[in-house]
Amino acid sequence: MQSPPRALREVARVLKKGGRFLFIEHVWAGEREHPVLHAVQQAVDPLQALLADGCHLIRRTDELFVGEARQGGRGGGLFERVEKIERLEVDTQWPITVQVAGILVK
């Protein structure tokens, strides 16, 4: 995905009010939690982006999702709330071991 913000805007555009966007996405491993994986992701990201049509290993997509949700309807984002969000570690999916899954509600 070359532009996660643009893709998220399109999801919000096509969902009706109250609609749910379920997602699972790999995210950048934390430097403290996964120092080796973090360094590997950073080193191979340019090759990953080239081979995978702009998909990056070092994006913090989870922060984008949370940032676009209006917690408690206080305004500003594309979605009304984050219904659920959880970080996952899928050891068999190296180097995209760290993933985030959840639900955004429009």
mmCIF file of N, CA and C in Angstrom:
data_model
loop_
_atom_site.group_PDB
_atom_site.id
_atom_site.type_symbol
_atom_site.label_atom_id
_atom_site.label_comp_id
_atom_site.label_asym_id
_atom_site.label_seq_id
_atom_site.Cartn_x
_atom_site.Cartn_y
_atom_site.Cartn_z
ATOM 1 N N MET A 1 0.858 -1.160 0.000
ATOM 2 C CA MET A 1 0.000 0.000 0.000
ATOM 3 C C MET A 1 0.910 1.230 0.000
ATOM 4 N N GLN A 2 0.795 2.028 -1.013
ATOM 5 C CA GLN A 2 1.673 3.181 -1.137
ATOM 6 C C GLN A 2 1.244 4.359 -0.272
ATOM 7 N N SER A 3 -0.029 4.501 0.000
ATOM 8 C CA SER A 3 -0.495 5.618 0.810
ATOM 9 C C SER A 3 -1.566 5.154 1.812
ATOM 10 N N PRO A 4 -1.144 4.699 2.994
ATOM 11 C CA PRO A 4 -2.130 4.282 3.985
ATOM 12 C C PRO A 4 -3.158 5.365 4.331
ATOM 13 N N PRO A 5 -2.780 6.640 4.476
ATOM 14 C CA PRO A 5 -3.817 7.646 4.764
ATOM 15 C C PRO A 5 -4.871 7.734 3.660
ATOM 16 N N ARG A 6 -4.440 7.656 2.399
ATOM 17 C CA ARG A 6 -5.397 7.715 1.288
ATOM 18 C C ARG A 6 -6.309 6.495 1.290
ATOM 19 N N ALA A 7 -5.740 5.325 1.559
ATOM 20 C CA ALA A 7 -6.550 4.105 1.616
ATOM 21 C C ALA A 7 -7.567 4.180 2.749
ATOM 22 N N LEU A 8 -7.158 4.715 3.895
ATOM 23 C CA LEU A 8 -8.073 4.838 5.025
ATOM 24 C C LEU A 8 -9.183 5.846 4.739
ATOM 25 N N ARG A 9 -8.861 6.925 4.030
ATOM 26 C CA ARG A 9 -9.899 7.885 3.630
ATOM 27 C C ARG A 9 -10.928 7.218 2.717
ATOM 28 N N GLU A 10 -10.472 6.355 1.818
ATOM 29 C CA GLU A 10 -11.393 5.648 0.914
ATOM 30 C C GLU A 10 -12.275 4.674 1.695
ATOM 31 N N VAL A 11 -11.713 3.985 2.654
ATOM 32 C CA VAL A 11 -12.517 3.092 3.500
ATOM 33 C C VAL A 11 -13.600 3.903 4.203
ATOM 34 N N ALA A 12 -13.221 5.027 4.794
ATOM 35 C CA ALA A 12 -14.193 5.872 5.500
ATOM 36 C C ALA A 12 -15.262 6.403 4.541
ATOM 37 N N ARG A 13 -14.866 6.699 3.316
ATOM 38 C CA ARG A 13 -15.815 7.234 2.337
ATOM 39 C C ARG A 13 -16.910 6.224 1.997
ATOM 40 N N VAL A 14 -16.541 4.958 1.864
ATOM 41 C CA VAL A 14 -17.519 3.969 1.413
ATOM 42 C C VAL A 14 -18.310 3.327 2.554
ATOM 43 N N LEU A 15 -17.863 3.492 3.786
ATOM 44 C CA LEU A 15 -18.617 2.941 4.916
ATOM 45 C C LEU A 15 -19.779 3.854 5.274
ATOM 46 N N LYS A 16 -20.912 3.250 5.604
ATOM 47 C CA LYS A 16 -22.028 4.061 6.092
ATOM 48 C C LYS A 16 -21.810 4.333 7.583
ATOM 49 N N LYS A 17 -22.533 5.295 8.118
ATOM 50 C CA LYS A 17 -22.426 5.633 9.534
ATOM 51 C C LYS A 17 -22.702 4.384 10.365
ATOM 52 N N GLY A 18 -21.843 4.112 11.309
ATOM 53 C CA GLY A 18 -21.955 2.913 12.139
ATOM 54 C C GLY A 18 -21.272 1.700 11.552
ATOM 55 N N GLY A 19 -20.787 1.824 10.295
ATOM 56 C CA GLY A 19 -20.091 0.711 9.648
ATOM 57 C C GLY A 19 -18.769 0.423 10.333
ATOM 58 N N ARG A 20 -18.344 -0.825 10.235
ATOM 59 C CA ARG A 20 -17.110 -1.250 10.892
ATOM 60 C C ARG A 20 -16.043 -1.612 9.859
ATOM 61 N N PHE A 21 -14.827 -1.169 10.142
ATOM 62 C CA PHE A 21 -13.663 -1.508 9.336
ATOM 63 C C PHE A 21 -12.788 -2.431 10.181
ATOM 64 N N LEU A 22 -12.722 -3.701 9.780
ATOM 65 C CA LEU A 22 -11.895 -4.679 10.470
ATOM 66 C C LEU A 22 -10.552 -4.741 9.757
ATOM 67 N N PHE A 23 -9.485 -4.719 10.517
ATOM 68 C CA PHE A 23 -8.163 -4.688 9.888
ATOM 69 C C PHE A 23 -7.180 -5.573 10.632
ATOM 70 N N ILE A 24 -6.175 -6.012 9.882
ATOM 71 C CA ILE A 24 -4.968 -6.618 10.434
ATOM 72 C C ILE A 24 -3.839 -6.122 9.544
ATOM 73 N N GLU A 25 -2.804 -5.603 10.167
ATOM 74 C CA GLU A 25 -1.734 -4.947 9.414
ATOM 75 C C GLU A 25 -0.420 -5.139 10.150
ATOM 76 N N HIS A 26 0.639 -5.383 9.399
ATOM 77 C CA HIS A 26 1.954 -5.463 10.048
ATOM 78 C C HIS A 26 2.447 -4.050 10.330
ATOM 79 N N VAL A 27 3.191 -3.921 11.421
ATOM 80 C CA VAL A 27 3.706 -2.612 11.836
ATOM 81 C C VAL A 27 5.175 -2.747 12.219
ATOM 82 N N TRP A 28 5.810 -1.613 12.368
ATOM 83 C CA TRP A 28 7.216 -1.564 12.736
ATOM 84 C C TRP A 28 7.411 -2.119 14.130
ATOM 85 N N ALA A 29 8.351 -3.039 14.276
ATOM 86 C CA ALA A 29 8.661 -3.610 15.589
ATOM 87 C C ALA A 29 9.301 -2.542 16.468
ATOM 88 N N GLY A 30 8.957 -2.546 17.716
ATOM 89 C CA GLY A 30 9.512 -1.574 18.648
ATOM 90 C C GLY A 30 10.994 -1.792 18.883
ATOM 91 N N GLU A 31 11.728 -0.705 18.966
ATOM 92 C CA GLU A 31 13.179 -0.779 19.147
ATOM 93 C C GLU A 31 13.549 -1.416 20.482
ATOM 94 N N ARG A 32 12.796 -1.112 21.516
ATOM 95 C CA ARG A 32 13.087 -1.697 22.840
ATOM 96 C C ARG A 32 12.631 -3.144 22.928
ATOM 97 N N GLU A 33 11.445 -3.423 22.402
ATOM 98 C CA GLU A 33 10.876 -4.757 22.514
ATOM 99 C C GLU A 33 11.550 -5.768 21.590
ATOM 100 N N HIS A 34 11.933 -5.325 20.397
ATOM 101 C CA HIS A 34 12.493 -6.213 19.367
ATOM 102 C C HIS A 34 13.680 -5.519 18.679
ATOM 103 N N PRO A 35 14.784 -5.304 19.379
ATOM 104 C CA PRO A 35 15.876 -4.520 18.787
ATOM 105 C C PRO A 35 16.452 -5.109 17.501
ATOM 106 N N VAL A 36 16.610 -6.425 17.426
ATOM 107 C CA VAL A 36 17.182 -7.037 16.222
ATOM 108 C C VAL A 36 16.192 -6.945 15.065
ATOM 109 N N LEU A 37 14.947 -7.327 15.303
ATOM 110 C CA LEU A 37 13.927 -7.249 14.254
ATOM 111 C C LEU A 37 13.747 -5.807 13.784
ATOM 112 N N HIS A 38 13.746 -4.879 14.717
ATOM 113 C CA HIS A 38 13.623 -3.454 14.393
ATOM 114 C C HIS A 38 14.739 -3.032 13.431
ATOM 115 N N ALA A 39 15.966 -3.420 13.735
ATOM 116 C CA ALA A 39 17.114 -3.059 12.892
ATOM 117 C C ALA A 39 17.021 -3.723 11.521
ATOM 118 N N VAL A 40 16.595 -4.978 11.478
ATOM 119 C CA VAL A 40 16.463 -5.687 10.202
ATOM 120 C C VAL A 40 15.385 -5.024 9.353
ATOM 121 N N GLN A 41 14.237 -4.715 9.949
ATOM 122 C CA GLN A 41 13.164 -4.061 9.201
ATOM 123 C C GLN A 41 13.654 -2.746 8.604
ATOM 124 N N GLN A 42 14.372 -1.983 9.383
ATOM 125 C CA GLN A 42 14.871 -0.690 8.891
ATOM 126 C C GLN A 42 15.859 -0.893 7.740
ATOM 127 N N ALA A 43 16.708 -1.903 7.851
ATOM 128 C CA ALA A 43 17.731 -2.145 6.825
ATOM 129 C C ALA A 43 17.133 -2.635 5.505
ATOM 130 N N VAL A 44 16.128 -3.504 5.575
ATOM 131 C CA VAL A 44 15.599 -4.090 4.341
ATOM 132 C C VAL A 44 14.369 -3.360 3.802
ATOM 133 N N ASP A 45 13.906 -2.311 4.488
ATOM 134 C CA ASP A 45 12.704 -1.602 4.052
ATOM 135 C C ASP A 45 12.781 -1.086 2.615
ATOM 136 N N PRO A 46 13.890 -0.482 2.170
ATOM 137 C CA PRO A 46 13.907 -0.008 0.773
ATOM 138 C C PRO A 46 13.692 -1.132 -0.242
ATOM 139 N N LEU A 47 14.281 -2.295 0.001
ATOM 140 C CA LEU A 47 14.091 -3.429 -0.901
ATOM 141 C C LEU A 47 12.646 -3.935 -0.829
ATOM 142 N N GLN A 48 12.108 -4.017 0.371
ATOM 143 C CA GLN A 48 10.716 -4.423 0.548
ATOM 144 C C GLN A 48 9.780 -3.500 -0.230
ATOM 145 N N ALA A 49 9.983 -2.203 -0.119
ATOM 146 C CA ALA A 49 9.121 -1.238 -0.814
ATOM 147 C C ALA A 49 9.221 -1.414 -2.330
ATOM 148 N N LEU A 50 10.406 -1.684 -2.818
ATOM 149 C CA LEU A 50 10.610 -1.874 -4.251
ATOM 150 C C LEU A 50 9.925 -3.152 -4.740
ATOM 151 N N LEU A 51 10.079 -4.239 -4.004
ATOM 152 C CA LEU A 51 9.549 -5.532 -4.431
ATOM 153 C C LEU A 51 8.060 -5.717 -4.144
ATOM 154 N N ALA A 52 7.541 -4.952 -3.176
ATOM 155 C CA ALA A 52 6.150 -5.167 -2.751
ATOM 156 C C ALA A 52 5.276 -3.944 -3.040
ATOM 157 N N ASP A 53 5.532 -3.281 -4.160
ATOM 158 C CA ASP A 53 4.682 -2.193 -4.630
ATOM 159 C C ASP A 53 4.431 -1.102 -3.591
ATOM 160 N N GLY A 54 5.503 -0.689 -2.928
ATOM 161 C CA GLY A 54 5.391 0.430 -1.988
ATOM 162 C C GLY A 54 5.051 0.040 -0.568
ATOM 163 N N CYS A 55 4.926 -1.242 -0.279
ATOM 164 C CA CYS A 55 4.644 -1.699 1.087
ATOM 165 C C CYS A 55 5.911 -1.557 1.926
ATOM 166 N N HIS A 56 5.791 -0.889 3.060
ATOM 167 C CA HIS A 56 6.941 -0.631 3.931
ATOM 168 C C HIS A 56 6.870 -1.449 5.204
ATOM 169 N N LEU A 57 8.036 -1.849 5.689
ATOM 170 C CA LEU A 57 8.131 -2.569 6.951
ATOM 171 C C LEU A 57 8.161 -1.626 8.146
ATOM 172 N N ILE A 58 8.452 -0.358 7.927
ATOM 173 C CA ILE A 58 8.707 0.552 9.042
ATOM 174 C C ILE A 58 7.578 1.551 9.290
ATOM 175 N N ARG A 59 6.394 1.254 8.832
ATOM 176 C CA ARG A 59 5.262 2.155 9.071
ATOM 177 C C ARG A 59 4.616 1.860 10.414
ATOM 178 N N ARG A 60 4.093 2.902 11.007
ATOM 179 C CA ARG A 60 3.338 2.768 12.262
ATOM 180 C C ARG A 60 1.848 2.939 11.947
ATOM 181 N N THR A 61 1.326 2.011 11.197
ATOM 182 C CA THR A 61 -0.058 2.091 10.732
ATOM 183 C C THR A 61 -1.039 2.106 11.904
ATOM 184 N N ASP A 62 -0.691 1.440 12.997
ATOM 185 C CA ASP A 62 -1.566 1.443 14.163
ATOM 186 C C ASP A 62 -1.784 2.865 14.692
ATOM 187 N N GLU A 63 -0.750 3.680 14.669
ATOM 188 C CA GLU A 63 -0.881 5.072 15.114
ATOM 189 C C GLU A 63 -1.784 5.865 14.174
ATOM 190 N N LEU A 64 -1.720 5.582 12.870
ATOM 191 C CA LEU A 64 -2.614 6.220 11.901
ATOM 192 C C LEU A 64 -4.058 5.861 12.206
ATOM 193 N N PHE A 65 -4.333 4.576 12.433
ATOM 194 C CA PHE A 65 -5.704 4.139 12.711
ATOM 195 C C PHE A 65 -6.262 4.824 13.954
ATOM 196 N N VAL A 66 -5.503 4.818 15.031
ATOM 197 C CA VAL A 66 -5.960 5.438 16.276
ATOM 198 C C VAL A 66 -6.114 6.948 16.101
ATOM 199 N N GLY A 67 -5.202 7.566 15.368
ATOM 200 C CA GLY A 67 -5.260 9.008 15.151
ATOM 201 C C GLY A 67 -6.462 9.458 14.347
ATOM 202 N N GLU A 68 -7.010 8.581 13.521
ATOM 203 C CA GLU A 68 -8.160 8.939 12.696
ATOM 204 C C GLU A 68 -9.496 8.608 13.359
ATOM 205 N N ALA A 69 -9.453 8.149 14.583
ATOM 206 C CA ALA A 69 -10.694 7.850 15.304
ATOM 207 C C ALA A 69 -10.991 8.982 16.279
ATOM 208 N N ARG A 70 -12.208 9.432 16.271
ATOM 209 C CA ARG A 70 -12.648 10.478 17.198
ATOM 210 C C ARG A 70 -13.092 9.799 18.482
ATOM 211 N N GLN A 71 -12.209 9.711 19.424
ATOM 212 C CA GLN A 71 -12.539 9.043 20.686
ATOM 213 C C GLN A 71 -13.703 9.736 21.371
ATOM 214 N N GLY A 72 -14.777 9.007 21.584
ATOM 215 C CA GLY A 72 -15.935 9.559 22.264
ATOM 216 C C GLY A 72 -16.645 10.639 21.483
ATOM 217 N N GLY A 73 -16.440 10.726 20.162
ATOM 218 C CA GLY A 73 -17.136 11.707 19.337
ATOM 219 C C GLY A 73 -16.647 13.129 19.515
ATOM 220 N N ARG A 74 -15.382 13.310 19.931
ATOM 221 C CA ARG A 74 -14.876 14.660 20.179
ATOM 222 C C ARG A 74 -14.355 15.359 18.930
ATOM 223 N N GLY A 75 -14.540 14.772 17.785
ATOM 224 C CA GLY A 75 -14.227 15.453 16.537
ATOM 225 C C GLY A 75 -12.824 15.239 16.021
ATOM 226 N N GLY A 76 -12.680 15.421 14.705
ATOM 227 C CA GLY A 76 -11.362 15.462 14.097
ATOM 228 C C GLY A 76 -10.988 14.326 13.181
ATOM 229 N N GLY A 77 -11.469 13.132 13.386
ATOM 230 C CA GLY A 77 -11.003 12.009 12.594
ATOM 231 C C GLY A 77 -12.020 11.493 11.600
ATOM 232 N N LEU A 78 -11.617 10.466 10.883
ATOM 233 C CA LEU A 78 -12.483 9.839 9.883
ATOM 234 C C LEU A 78 -13.481 8.866 10.508
ATOM 235 N N PHE A 79 -13.172 8.375 11.686
ATOM 236 C CA PHE A 79 -13.998 7.371 12.353
ATOM 237 C C PHE A 79 -14.430 7.875 13.723
ATOM 238 N N GLU A 80 -15.558 7.384 14.188
ATOM 239 C CA GLU A 80 -16.083 7.787 15.493
ATOM 240 C C GLU A 80 -15.263 7.231 16.643
ATOM 241 N N ARG A 81 -14.836 5.965 16.498
ATOM 242 C CA ARG A 81 -14.110 5.368 17.613
ATOM 243 C C ARG A 81 -13.342 4.116 17.181
ATOM 244 N N VAL A 82 -12.399 3.760 18.028
ATOM 245 C CA VAL A 82 -11.712 2.478 17.921
ATOM 246 C C VAL A 82 -12.499 1.515 18.797
ATOM 247 N N GLU A 83 -13.120 0.526 18.177
ATOM 248 C CA GLU A 83 -13.880 -0.447 18.960
ATOM 249 C C GLU A 83 -12.943 -1.442 19.632
ATOM 250 N N LYS A 84 -11.877 -1.780 18.919
ATOM 251 C CA LYS A 84 -10.913 -2.740 19.449
ATOM 252 C C LYS A 84 -9.602 -2.550 18.710
ATOM 253 N N ILE A 85 -8.495 -2.669 19.428
ATOM 254 C CA ILE A 85 -7.181 -2.685 18.788
ATOM 255 C C ILE A 85 -6.254 -3.503 19.674
ATOM 256 N N GLU A 86 -5.462 -4.349 19.025
ATOM 257 C CA GLU A 86 -4.590 -5.222 19.789
ATOM 258 C C GLU A 86 -3.338 -5.530 18.968
ATOM 259 N N ARG A 87 -2.214 -5.520 19.643
ATOM 260 C CA ARG A 87 -0.952 -5.884 18.998
ATOM 261 C C ARG A 87 -0.779 -7.395 19.085
ATOM 262 N N LEU A 88 -0.312 -7.970 17.994
ATOM 263 C CA LEU A 88 -0.091 -9.412 17.899
ATOM 264 C C LEU A 88 1.362 -9.673 17.552
ATOM 265 N N GLU A 89 1.872 -10.797 17.992
ATOM 266 C CA GLU A 89 3.192 -11.236 17.571
ATOM 267 C C GLU A 89 3.043 -12.607 16.938
ATOM 268 N N VAL A 90 3.289 -12.650 15.639
ATOM 269 C CA VAL A 90 3.109 -13.869 14.862
ATOM 270 C C VAL A 90 4.501 -14.332 14.425
ATOM 271 N N ASP A 91 5.093 -15.203 15.229
ATOM 272 C CA ASP A 91 6.485 -15.602 15.013
ATOM 273 C C ASP A 91 6.744 -16.235 13.652
ATOM 274 N N THR A 92 5.740 -16.841 13.059
ATOM 275 C CA THR A 92 5.928 -17.503 11.765
ATOM 276 C C THR A 92 5.914 -16.520 10.590
ATOM 277 N N GLN A 93 5.693 -15.245 10.847
ATOM 278 C CA GLN A 93 5.573 -14.257 9.772
ATOM 279 C C GLN A 93 6.769 -13.310 9.697
ATOM 280 N N TRP A 94 7.953 -13.739 10.092
ATOM 281 C CA TRP A 94 9.132 -12.888 10.075
ATOM 282 C C TRP A 94 9.392 -12.372 8.667
ATOM 283 N N PRO A 95 9.682 -11.128 8.381
ATOM 284 C CA PRO A 95 9.973 -10.021 9.284
ATOM 285 C C PRO A 95 8.762 -9.143 9.617
ATOM 286 N N ILE A 96 7.561 -9.662 9.395
ATOM 287 C CA ILE A 96 6.378 -8.879 9.766
ATOM 288 C C ILE A 96 5.717 -9.502 11.004
ATOM 289 N N THR A 97 6.562 -9.879 11.936
ATOM 290 C CA THR A 97 6.132 -10.535 13.158
ATOM 291 C C THR A 97 5.145 -9.701 13.962
ATOM 292 N N VAL A 98 5.412 -8.427 14.085
ATOM 293 C CA VAL A 98 4.553 -7.554 14.887
ATOM 294 C C VAL A 98 3.419 -7.034 14.003
ATOM 295 N N GLN A 99 2.201 -7.314 14.447
ATOM 296 C CA GLN A 99 1.014 -6.917 13.688
ATOM 297 C C GLN A 99 0.009 -6.271 14.629
ATOM 298 N N VAL A 100 -0.928 -5.573 14.039
ATOM 299 C CA VAL A 100 -1.992 -4.953 14.818
ATOM 300 C C VAL A 100 -3.321 -5.350 14.163
ATOM 301 N N ALA A 101 -4.301 -5.651 15.004
ATOM 302 C CA ALA A 101 -5.628 -6.024 14.505
ATOM 303 C C ALA A 101 -6.653 -5.236 15.291
ATOM 304 N N GLY A 102 -7.743 -4.922 14.637
ATOM 305 C CA GLY A 102 -8.776 -4.189 15.353
ATOM 306 C C GLY A 102 -9.970 -3.831 14.508
ATOM 307 N N ILE A 103 -10.797 -2.969 15.091
ATOM 308 C CA ILE A 103 -12.034 -2.524 14.450
ATOM 309 C C ILE A 103 -12.176 -1.021 14.659
ATOM 310 N N LEU A 104 -12.388 -0.299 13.568
ATOM 311 C CA LEU A 104 -12.732 1.125 13.608
ATOM 312 C C LEU A 104 -14.192 1.252 13.228
ATOM 313 N N VAL A 105 -14.902 2.132 13.909
ATOM 314 C CA VAL A 105 -16.321 2.344 13.641
ATOM 315 C C VAL A 105 -16.517 3.753 13.115
ATOM 316 N N LYS A 106 -17.247 3.876 11.990
ATOM 317 C CA LYS A 106 -17.503 5.183 11.408
ATOM 318 C C LYS A 106 -18.701 5.844 12.075
#
